[in-house]
PDB file of C-alpha atoms in Angstrom:
ATOM      1  CA  PHE Z1020      22.698  -1.692   0.915  1.00  0.00           C
ATOM      2  CA  PHE Z1021      19.704  -0.104  -0.742  1.00  0.00           C
ATOM      3  CA  ASP Z1022      18.875   2.027   2.297  1.00  0.00           C
ATOM      4  CA  VAL Z1023      22.389   3.479   2.165  1.00  0.00           C
ATOM      5  CA  LEU Z1024      21.998   4.048  -1.581  1.00  0.00           C
ATOM      6  CA  PHE Z1025      18.699   5.894  -1.105  1.00  0.00           C
ATOM      7  CA  LEU Z1026      20.015   8.037   1.734  1.00  0.00           C
ATOM      8  CA  ALA Z1027      23.163   8.877  -0.238  1.00  0.00           C
ATOM      9  CA  SER Z1028      21.065   9.703  -3.286  1.00  0.00           C
ATOM     10  CA  ALA Z1029      18.808  11.967  -1.214  1.00  0.00           C
ATOM     11  CA  ALA Z1030      21.789  13.636   0.464  1.00  0.00           C
ATOM     12  CA  LEU Z1031      23.495  14.323  -2.868  1.00  0.00           C
ATOM     13  CA  THR Z1032      20.232  15.650  -4.278  1.00  0.00           C
ATOM     14  CA  LEU Z1033      19.813  18.011  -1.348  1.00  0.00           C
ATOM     15  CA  LEU Z1034      23.410  19.199  -1.614  1.00  0.00           C
ATOM     16  CA  ALA Z1035      23.052  19.785  -5.344  1.00  0.00           C
ATOM     17  CA  SER Z1036      19.774  21.617  -4.763  1.00  0.00           C
ATOM     18  CA  PHE Z1037      21.029  24.489  -2.567  1.00  0.00           C
ATOM     19  CA  ARG Z1038      22.579  26.553  -5.338  1.00  0.00           C
ATOM     20  CA  TYR Z1039      19.971  25.501  -7.913  1.00  0.00           C
ATOM     21  CA  LEU Z1040      17.046  26.541  -5.692  1.00  0.00           C
ATOM     22  CA  ASP Z1041      18.708  29.875  -4.875  1.00  0.00           C
ATOM     23  CA  ARG Z1042      19.333  30.600  -8.553  1.00  0.00           C
ATOM     24  CA  GLU Z1043      15.756  29.675  -9.539  1.00  0.00           C
ATOM     25  CA  GLY Z1044      14.171  31.486  -6.572  1.00  0.00           C
ATOM     26  CA  LEU Z1045      12.563  28.273  -5.322  1.00  0.00           C
ATOM     27  CA  GLN Z1046      14.049  28.034  -1.838  1.00  0.00           C
ATOM     28  CA  HIS Z1047      11.120  26.523   0.098  1.00  0.00           C
ATOM     29  CA  PRO Z1048      11.374  24.132   3.057  1.00  0.00           C
ATOM     30  CA  GLU Z1049       8.824  21.696   1.626  1.00  0.00           C
ATOM     31  CA  TYR Z1050      11.304  20.786  -1.114  1.00  0.00           C
ATOM     32  CA  TYR Z1051      13.636  19.167   1.392  1.00  0.00           C
ATOM     33  CA  ILE Z1052      10.793  17.426   3.204  1.00  0.00           C
ATOM     34  CA  LEU Z1053       9.494  15.973  -0.067  1.00  0.00           C
ATOM     35  CA  VAL Z1054      12.924  14.592  -0.960  1.00  0.00           C
ATOM     36  CA  LEU Z1055      13.154  12.948   2.469  1.00  0.00           C
ATOM     37  CA  PHE Z1056       9.622  11.523   2.201  1.00  0.00           C
ATOM     38  CA  SER Z1057      10.516  10.115  -1.191  1.00  0.00           C
ATOM     39  CA  ALA Z1058      13.628   8.472   0.260  1.00  0.00           C
ATOM     40  CA  LEU Z1059      11.494   7.090   3.111  1.00  0.00           C
ATOM     41  CA  GLY Z1060       9.102   5.593   0.567  1.00  0.00           C
ATOM     42  CA  MET Z1061      12.018   4.014  -1.280  1.00  0.00           C
ATOM     43  CA  MET Z1062      13.383   2.513   1.916  1.00  0.00           C
ATOM     44  CA  LEU Z1063       9.991   1.130   2.902  1.00  0.00           C
ATOM     45  CA  MET Z1064       9.415  -0.231  -0.574  1.00  0.00           C
ATOM     46  CA  THR Z1065      12.581  -2.282  -0.695  1.00  0.00           C
ATOM     47  CA  SER Z1066      12.284  -3.583   2.864  1.00  0.00           C
ATOM     48  CA  SER Z1067       8.628  -4.596   2.763  1.00  0.00           C
ATOM     49  CA  LEU Z1068       7.645  -8.238   2.493  1.00  0.00           C
ATOM     50  CA  ASP Z1069       3.981  -7.569   1.752  1.00  0.00           C
ATOM     51  CA  LEU Z1070       2.565  -6.308  -1.526  1.00  0.00           C
ATOM     52  CA  ILE Z1071       0.112  -3.989   0.235  1.00  0.00           C
ATOM     53  CA  VAL Z1072       2.924  -2.343   2.198  1.00  0.00           C
ATOM     54  CA  SER Z1073       4.913  -2.113  -1.033  1.00  0.00           C
ATOM     55  CA  PHE Z1074       1.984  -0.289  -2.621  1.00  0.00           C
ATOM     56  CA  VAL Z1075       1.700   2.190   0.264  1.00  0.00           C
ATOM     57  CA  ALA Z1076       5.461   2.813   0.143  1.00  0.00           C
ATOM     58  CA  LEU Z1077       5.304   3.189  -3.637  1.00  0.00           C
ATOM     59  CA  GLU Z1078       2.634   5.847  -3.229  1.00  0.00           C
ATOM     60  CA  ILE Z1079       4.598   7.711  -0.536  1.00  0.00           C
ATOM     61  CA  MET Z1080       7.541   7.810  -2.904  1.00  0.00           C
ATOM     62  CA  SER Z1081       5.506   8.614  -6.004  1.00  0.00           C
ATOM     63  CA  LEU Z1082       3.360  11.406  -4.570  1.00  0.00           C
ATOM     64  CA  SER Z1083       6.458  13.151  -3.280  1.00  0.00           C
ATOM     65  CA  VAL Z1084       8.176  12.880  -6.648  1.00  0.00           C
ATOM     66  CA  TYR Z1085       5.077  14.069  -8.551  1.00  0.00           C
ATOM     67  CA  THR Z1086       5.184  17.229  -6.460  1.00  0.00           C
ATOM     68  CA  LEU Z1087       8.939  17.634  -6.879  1.00  0.00           C
ATOM     69  CA  VAL Z1088       8.682  17.324 -10.669  1.00  0.00           C
ATOM     70  CA  GLY Z1089       6.245  20.243 -10.730  1.00  0.00           C
ATOM     71  CA  PHE Z1090       8.136  22.297  -8.159  1.00  0.00           C
ATOM     72  CA  ARG Z1091       8.846  25.090 -10.653  1.00  0.00           C
ATOM     73  CA  ARG Z1092       5.259  26.317 -10.554  1.00  0.00           C
ATOM     74  CA  SER Z1093       5.701  29.165 -13.023  1.00  0.00           C
ATOM     75  CA  ASP Z1094       7.308  26.957 -15.697  1.00  0.00           C
ATOM     76  CA  ARG Z1095       4.791  25.447 -18.148  1.00  0.00           C
ATOM     77  CA  ARG Z1096       7.086  22.517 -19.005  1.00  0.00           C
ATOM     78  CA  SER Z1097       7.375  21.625 -15.339  1.00  0.00           C
ATOM     79  CA  ASN Z1098       3.610  21.788 -14.881  1.00  0.00           C
ATOM     80  CA  GLU Z1099       3.010  19.644 -17.950  1.00  0.00           C
ATOM     81  CA  ALA Z1100       5.622  17.122 -16.854  1.00  0.00           C
ATOM     82  CA  ALA Z1101       4.133  16.865 -13.360  1.00  0.00           C
ATOM     83  CA  MET Z1102       0.627  16.409 -14.715  1.00  0.00           C
ATOM     84  CA  LYS Z1103       1.720  13.790 -17.254  1.00  0.00           C
ATOM     85  CA  TYR Z1104       3.723  11.922 -14.628  1.00  0.00           C
ATOM     86  CA  PHE Z1105       0.831  12.087 -12.164  1.00  0.00           C
ATOM     87  CA  VAL Z1106      -1.757  10.753 -14.609  1.00  0.00           C
ATOM     88  CA  LEU Z1107       0.432   7.966 -15.999  1.00  0.00           C
ATOM     89  CA  GLY Z1108       1.842   7.111 -12.570  1.00  0.00           C
ATOM     90  CA  SER Z1109      -1.649   6.907 -11.105  1.00  0.00           C
ATOM     91  CA  ALA Z1110      -2.698   4.558 -13.898  1.00  0.00           C
ATOM     92  CA  ALA Z1111       0.372   2.383 -13.250  1.00  0.00           C
ATOM     93  CA  SER Z1112      -0.376   2.364  -9.521  1.00  0.00           C
ATOM     94  CA  ALA Z1113      -3.966   1.323 -10.218  1.00  0.00           C
ATOM     95  CA  ILE Z1114      -2.740  -1.511 -12.454  1.00  0.00           C
ATOM     96  CA  PHE Z1115      -0.303  -2.613  -9.738  1.00  0.00           C
ATOM     97  CA  LEU Z1116      -2.991  -2.509  -7.050  1.00  0.00           C
ATOM     98  CA  TYR Z1117      -5.435  -4.442  -9.217  1.00  0.00           C
ATOM     99  CA  GLY Z1118      -2.746  -7.074  -9.741  1.00  0.00           C
ATOM    100  CA  VAL Z1119      -2.200  -7.300  -5.984  1.00  0.00           C
ATOM    101  CA  ALA Z1120      -5.952  -7.727  -5.478  1.00  0.00           C
ATOM    102  CA  LEU Z1121      -6.037 -10.536  -8.051  1.00  0.00           C
ATOM    103  CA  LEU Z1122      -3.067 -12.266  -6.422  1.00  0.00           C
ATOM    104  CA  TYR Z1123      -4.750 -12.005  -3.051  1.00  0.00           C
ATOM    105  CA  GLY Z1124      -7.951 -13.380  -4.525  1.00  0.00           C
ATOM    106  CA  ALA Z1125      -6.129 -16.310  -6.106  1.00  0.00           C
ATOM    107  CA  LEU Z1126      -3.848 -17.206  -3.200  1.00  0.00           C
ATOM    108  CA  GLY Z1127      -5.412 -15.704  -0.085  1.00  0.00           C
ATOM    109  CA  THR Z1128      -2.249 -13.792   0.842  1.00  0.00           C
ATOM    110  CA  ALA Z1129      -0.261 -10.772  -0.266  1.00  0.00           C
ATOM    111  CA  HIS Z1130       2.820 -11.603   1.813  1.00  0.00           C
ATOM    112  CA  LEU Z1131       5.742 -12.443  -0.466  1.00  0.00           C
ATOM    113  CA  ASP Z1132       7.054 -15.366   1.592  1.00  0.00           C
ATOM    114  CA  ARG Z1133       3.568 -16.854   1.918  1.00  0.00           C
ATOM    115  CA  ILE Z1134       2.962 -16.519  -1.846  1.00  0.00           C
ATOM    116  CA  LEU Z1135       5.916 -18.772  -2.551  1.00  0.00           C
ATOM    117  CA  GLU Z1136       4.859 -21.258   0.146  1.00  0.00           C
ATOM    118  CA  VAL Z1137       1.282 -21.405  -1.119  1.00  0.00           C
ATOM    119  CA  ILE Z1138       2.385 -21.909  -4.730  1.00  0.00           C
ATOM    120  CA  HIS Z1139       4.708 -24.772  -3.754  1.00  0.00           C
ATOM    121  CA  ALA Z1140       2.168 -26.401  -1.435  1.00  0.00           C
ATOM    122  CA  GLN Z1141      -0.808 -26.051  -3.774  1.00  0.00           C
ATOM    123  CA  PRO Z1142       0.267 -25.731  -7.427  1.00  0.00           C
ATOM    124  CA  GLN Z1143      -3.376 -25.959  -8.519  1.00  0.00           C
ATOM    125  CA  LEU Z1144      -3.815 -22.356  -7.279  1.00  0.00           C
ATOM    126  CA  MET Z1145      -1.740 -21.095 -10.212  1.00  0.00           C
ATOM    127  CA  THR Z1146      -4.889 -20.263 -12.133  1.00  0.00           C
ATOM    128  CA  PRO Z1147      -5.342 -17.676 -14.900  1.00  0.00           C
ATOM    129  CA  LEU Z1148      -6.376 -15.289 -12.121  1.00  0.00           C
ATOM    130  CA  PHE Z1149      -2.957 -15.739 -10.524  1.00  0.00           C
ATOM    131  CA  GLY Z1150      -1.220 -15.279 -13.893  1.00  0.00           C
ATOM    132  CA  LEU Z1151      -3.132 -12.085 -14.672  1.00  0.00           C
ATOM    133  CA  GLY Z1152      -2.433 -10.687 -11.203  1.00  0.00           C
ATOM    134  CA  ALA Z1153       1.269 -11.471 -11.490  1.00  0.00           C
ATOM    135  CA  TRP Z1154       1.470  -9.792 -14.897  1.00  0.00           C
ATOM    136  CA  LEU Z1155      -0.347  -6.684 -13.668  1.00  0.00           C
ATOM    137  CA  VAL Z1156       2.028  -6.362 -10.710  1.00  0.00           C
ATOM    138  CA  VAL Z1157       5.022  -6.688 -13.025  1.00  0.00           C
ATOM    139  CA  ILE Z1158       3.557  -4.145 -15.475  1.00  0.00           C
ATOM    140  CA  GLY Z1159       3.117  -1.654 -12.608  1.00  0.00           C
ATOM    141  CA  PHE Z1160       6.792  -2.028 -11.752  1.00  0.00           C
ATOM    142  CA  LEU Z1161       7.902  -1.845 -15.385  1.00  0.00           C
ATOM    143  CA  PHE Z1162       6.282   1.576 -15.591  1.00  0.00           C
ATOM    144  CA  LYS Z1163       8.189   2.774 -12.524  1.00  0.00           C
ATOM    145  CA  VAL Z1164      11.415   1.387 -13.993  1.00  0.00           C
ATOM    146  CA  ALA Z1165      10.576   3.054 -17.349  1.00  0.00           C
ATOM    147  CA  SER Z1166      11.108  -0.146 -19.268  1.00  0.00           C
ATOM    148  CA  VAL Z1167      10.049  -0.440 -22.885  1.00  0.00           C
ATOM    149  CA  PRO Z1168       7.138  -0.060 -23.813  1.00  0.00           C
ATOM    150  CA  PHE Z1169       6.241   1.788 -20.596  1.00  0.00           C
ATOM    151  CA  HIS Z1170       8.889   4.487 -20.986  1.00  0.00           C
ATOM    152  CA  MET Z1171       7.026   7.162 -22.967  1.00  0.00           C
ATOM    153  CA  TRP Z1172       6.595   9.423 -19.928  1.00  0.00           C
ATOM    154  CA  MET Z1173      10.293   9.584 -19.153  1.00  0.00           C
ATOM    155  CA  PRO Z1174      11.710  12.206 -21.597  1.00  0.00           C
ATOM    156  CA  ASP Z1175       9.022  14.806 -20.872  1.00  0.00           C
ATOM    157  CA  VAL Z1176       9.224  14.328 -17.124  1.00  0.00           C
ATOM    158  CA  TYR Z1177      13.010  14.473 -17.047  1.00  0.00           C
ATOM    159  CA  GLU Z1178      12.984  17.617 -19.185  1.00  0.00           C
ATOM    160  CA  GLY Z1179      10.376  19.393 -17.064  1.00  0.00           C
ATOM    161  CA  ALA Z1180      11.681  18.434 -13.629  1.00  0.00           C
ATOM    162  CA  PRO Z1181      14.273  20.510 -11.784  1.00  0.00           C
ATOM    163  CA  ALA Z1182      17.778  19.242 -12.560  1.00  0.00           C
ATOM    164  CA  PRO Z1183      18.547  17.811  -9.086  1.00  0.00           C
ATOM    165  CA  ILE Z1184      15.230  15.949  -9.095  1.00  0.00           C
ATOM    166  CA  THR Z1185      16.017  14.433 -12.489  1.00  0.00           C
ATOM    167  CA  GLY Z1186      19.224  13.045 -11.005  1.00  0.00           C
ATOM    168  CA  PHE Z1187      17.342  11.802  -7.964  1.00  0.00           C
ATOM    169  CA  MET Z1188      14.787  10.042 -10.173  1.00  0.00           C
ATOM    170  CA  THR Z1189      17.438   8.335 -12.288  1.00  0.00           C
ATOM    171  CA  THR Z1190      19.232   6.935  -9.250  1.00  0.00           C
ATOM    172  CA  GLY Z1191      16.895   6.475  -6.306  1.00  0.00           C
ATOM    173  CA  LEU Z1192      13.583   5.794  -8.028  1.00  0.00           C
ATOM    174  CA  LYS Z1193      15.030   3.337 -10.502  1.00  0.00           C
ATOM    175  CA  ALA Z1194      17.006   1.492  -7.817  1.00  0.00           C
ATOM    176  CA  ALA Z1195      13.932   1.234  -5.576  1.00  0.00           C
ATOM    177  CA  ALA Z1196      11.739  -0.044  -8.373  1.00  0.00           C
ATOM    178  CA  PHE Z1197      14.356  -2.551  -9.569  1.00  0.00           C
ATOM    179  CA  ALA Z1198      15.034  -3.856  -6.062  1.00  0.00           C
ATOM    180  CA  THR Z1199      11.351  -4.294  -5.277  1.00  0.00           C
ATOM    181  CA  LEU Z1200      10.649  -5.834  -8.677  1.00  0.00           C
ATOM    182  CA  LEU Z1201      13.450  -8.323  -8.099  1.00  0.00           C
ATOM    183  CA  ARG Z1202      12.031  -9.245  -4.701  1.00  0.00           C
ATOM    184  CA  VAL Z1203       8.527  -9.679  -6.152  1.00  0.00           C
ATOM    185  CA  LEU Z1204       9.770 -11.761  -9.081  1.00  0.00           C
ATOM    186  CA  MET Z1205      11.641 -14.049  -6.708  1.00  0.00           C
ATOM    187  CA  ALA Z1206       8.378 -14.594  -4.809  1.00  0.00           C
ATOM    188  CA  LEU Z1207       6.269 -15.168  -7.927  1.00  0.00           C
ATOM    189  CA  CYS Z1208       8.650 -17.482  -9.778  1.00  0.00           C
TER     190      CYS Z1208
END
């Protein structure tokens, strides 16, 4: 279901972008490739069963979107939005990755199915290290979802991004982050 949602979101974004890119004088082939790479990252993110693969997919998606937000190179608002999104998104990715490292250190696995098995088989492994790692992973996702209090980046980025990309971010990115967060929470709880 989510793969169809991401592909439909990318297709609608690309269709909405033709006239917009012509009007803004931004008709470049890398725009379309970046949208497709972002959709690929979303699809990988929701279908992965390993937190490391989820991180790699998250970065494929995020790096493409950082570039798309700043696609209007001559617009100062777009440049500021891309830089703000890049810095805050990189911090959120680092928090997520540190959480994954702590979970791996506590449980010896980053595979979502194995995490649940290990927790049920050995409840004594639910140490403060595990709790901190789980919270850091969730915080990384809450940033991507733009949940309170991790939503401060959202208005500036949406204002500075090209209009079709803003629509793409509100549908595809949020759906990917929510779906992956749900899958992770089901493995951690």
